[in-house]
């Protein structure tokens, strides 16, 4: 049984401006999360070892953050007329570069581990988006 008195709890971010903090994820010393404030969503990354927090996106329209090493993946959605569309993107904290991973009708809910990104995609049912399949994208290929 674990003795919680011997473990340390650390507040890594103080929400002092009244926004709504959501979607935390962690890998190693890197923590990512979103904060909704003033009708926009911002994405933050914190390096626990370096005690540094950075805002990497403002006015973000994504969801489903997942982090592994220096890579953060998420689903980003958009609406054009009556058409809803979403794709998977990746941000590299070392290079500050964003890469579009998919070009699909409805890709969602990504997770990353090592050089692999898995996600749900309804490309085989673009009208109703009920036929959902799981795909793997290999960054090393």
Short mmCIF file of C-alpha atoms in Angstrom, two decimals:
data_model
loop_
_atom_site.label_atom_id
_atom_site.label_comp_id
_atom_site.label_asym_id
_atom_site.label_seq_id
_atom_site.Cartn_x
_atom_site.Cartn_y
_atom_site.Cartn_z
CA UNK A 1 0.00 0.00 0.00
CA UNK A 2 1.26 3.41 -0.81
CA UNK A 3 1.84 5.95 1.96
CA UNK A 4 0.72 9.29 0.54
CA UNK A 5 2.35 11.18 3.41
CA UNK A 6 5.80 10.33 2.02
CA UNK A 7 5.04 11.67 -1.46
CA UNK A 8 5.09 15.27 -2.56
CA UNK A 9 2.29 17.16 -4.28
CA UNK A 10 3.42 20.07 -6.39
CA UNK A 11 1.23 22.81 -7.85
CA UNK A 12 2.69 23.44 -11.29
CA UNK A 13 0.31 26.19 -12.37
CA UNK A 14 -1.79 28.69 -10.47
CA UNK A 15 -4.95 29.79 -12.21
CA UNK A 16 -4.95 33.33 -10.85
CA UNK A 17 -6.73 34.98 -13.80
CA UNK A 18 -9.97 33.05 -13.53
CA UNK A 19 -9.80 30.93 -16.68
CA UNK A 20 -10.88 27.30 -16.88
CA UNK A 21 -7.93 24.88 -16.92
CA UNK A 22 -8.46 21.62 -18.86
CA UNK A 23 -6.84 18.68 -20.65
CA UNK A 24 -3.62 18.10 -18.66
CA UNK A 25 -1.19 15.49 -19.92
CA UNK A 26 2.31 14.58 -18.79
CA UNK A 27 5.35 12.74 -20.06
CA UNK A 28 8.58 12.80 -18.06
CA UNK A 29 9.12 16.39 -16.93
CA UNK A 30 6.83 17.94 -19.56
CA UNK A 31 3.24 18.89 -18.70
CA UNK A 32 0.76 20.38 -21.18
CA UNK A 33 -2.72 21.81 -20.60
CA UNK A 34 -5.24 24.29 -21.94
CA UNK A 35 -6.81 27.30 -20.32
CA UNK A 36 -10.00 28.98 -21.50
CA UNK A 37 -9.98 32.71 -20.84
CA UNK A 38 -11.67 35.73 -22.42
CA UNK A 39 -13.48 33.55 -24.99
CA UNK A 40 -10.26 31.97 -26.28
CA UNK A 41 -8.23 28.89 -25.42
CA UNK A 42 -4.49 28.97 -24.82
CA UNK A 43 -2.08 26.02 -24.65
CA UNK A 44 0.71 25.90 -22.09
CA UNK A 45 3.72 23.64 -21.62
CA UNK A 46 5.73 23.37 -18.42
CA UNK A 47 9.13 21.81 -17.97
CA UNK A 48 9.06 20.69 -14.33
CA UNK A 49 12.84 20.14 -14.17
CA UNK A 50 13.60 23.64 -15.46
CA UNK A 51 10.67 25.24 -13.58
CA UNK A 52 9.62 27.01 -16.81
CA UNK A 53 6.14 27.56 -18.22
CA UNK A 54 5.49 28.78 -21.76
CA UNK A 55 2.37 29.57 -23.72
CA UNK A 56 2.74 27.80 -27.06
CA UNK A 57 -0.63 28.71 -28.61
CA UNK A 58 -3.19 31.48 -28.24
CA UNK A 59 -6.72 31.31 -29.66
CA UNK A 60 -6.33 27.54 -30.05
CA UNK A 61 -9.24 25.59 -31.58
CA UNK A 62 -8.07 22.07 -30.81
CA UNK A 63 -8.73 19.34 -28.27
CA UNK A 64 -7.32 16.01 -27.07
CA UNK A 65 -3.76 17.01 -26.14
CA UNK A 66 -1.21 14.21 -25.83
CA UNK A 67 2.51 14.61 -25.10
CA UNK A 68 5.54 12.36 -25.52
CA UNK A 69 9.08 13.73 -25.20
CA UNK A 70 9.25 17.03 -27.08
CA UNK A 71 6.17 16.29 -29.21
CA UNK A 72 2.61 17.38 -28.52
CA UNK A 73 -0.28 16.14 -30.67
CA UNK A 74 -3.89 17.28 -30.80
CA UNK A 75 -7.05 17.36 -32.86
CA UNK A 76 -7.82 20.68 -34.54
CA UNK A 77 -11.26 21.30 -35.98
CA UNK A 78 -12.70 23.82 -38.38
CA UNK A 79 -16.03 24.64 -39.97
CA UNK A 80 -16.42 25.89 -43.52
CA UNK A 81 -20.05 26.61 -44.34
CA UNK A 82 -21.94 23.46 -43.34
CA UNK A 83 -18.81 21.28 -43.44
CA UNK A 84 -17.10 20.17 -40.24
CA UNK A 85 -13.49 19.04 -40.63
CA UNK A 86 -10.79 17.93 -38.20
CA UNK A 87 -7.18 16.84 -38.48
CA UNK A 88 -4.28 15.82 -36.26
CA UNK A 89 -1.36 18.21 -35.72
CA UNK A 90 1.97 17.90 -33.91
CA UNK A 91 4.03 20.61 -32.21
CA UNK A 92 7.72 20.04 -31.47
CA UNK A 93 8.79 21.96 -28.34
CA UNK A 94 12.49 21.73 -29.32
CA UNK A 95 12.04 23.31 -32.76
CA UNK A 96 8.79 25.28 -32.17
CA UNK A 97 7.46 23.78 -35.42
CA UNK A 98 3.90 22.64 -36.08
CA UNK A 99 3.26 19.80 -38.54
CA UNK A 100 -0.07 18.66 -39.95
CA UNK A 101 -0.20 14.87 -39.57
CA UNK A 102 -3.50 14.02 -41.31
CA UNK A 103 -5.53 15.26 -44.24
CA UNK A 104 -8.83 13.62 -43.49
CA UNK A 105 -12.51 14.37 -43.13
CA UNK A 106 -12.67 13.64 -39.43
CA UNK A 107 -9.52 12.58 -37.56
CA UNK A 108 -9.76 12.82 -33.77
CA UNK A 109 -8.53 11.77 -30.33
CA UNK A 110 -4.79 11.33 -30.98
CA UNK A 111 -2.27 9.76 -28.63
CA UNK A 112 1.50 9.70 -29.11
CA UNK A 113 4.17 7.29 -27.93
CA UNK A 114 7.73 7.24 -29.22
CA UNK A 115 7.51 7.81 -33.01
CA UNK A 116 3.92 6.60 -33.29
CA UNK A 117 0.66 8.53 -33.30
CA UNK A 118 -2.67 6.70 -33.09
CA UNK A 119 -5.98 8.39 -33.79
CA UNK A 120 -9.61 7.74 -34.68
CA UNK A 121 -10.73 8.54 -38.22
CA UNK A 122 -14.12 8.33 -39.93
CA UNK A 123 -12.81 8.81 -43.48
CA UNK A 124 -14.89 5.79 -44.54
CA UNK A 125 -18.10 7.47 -43.36
CA UNK A 126 -17.67 11.22 -43.99
CA UNK A 127 -21.41 11.91 -44.05
CA UNK A 128 -22.39 10.54 -40.63
CA UNK A 129 -18.99 10.02 -38.97
CA UNK A 130 -20.23 6.89 -37.21
CA UNK A 131 -17.93 4.34 -38.90
CA UNK A 132 -14.80 5.12 -36.88
CA UNK A 133 -11.51 3.29 -37.40
CA UNK A 134 -8.18 3.50 -35.59
CA UNK A 135 -5.10 4.47 -37.60
CA UNK A 136 -1.40 4.57 -36.75
CA UNK A 137 0.95 7.19 -38.18
CA UNK A 138 4.65 6.32 -37.93
CA UNK A 139 6.89 9.41 -37.73
CA UNK A 140 10.01 7.34 -38.42
CA UNK A 141 8.74 5.89 -41.73
#
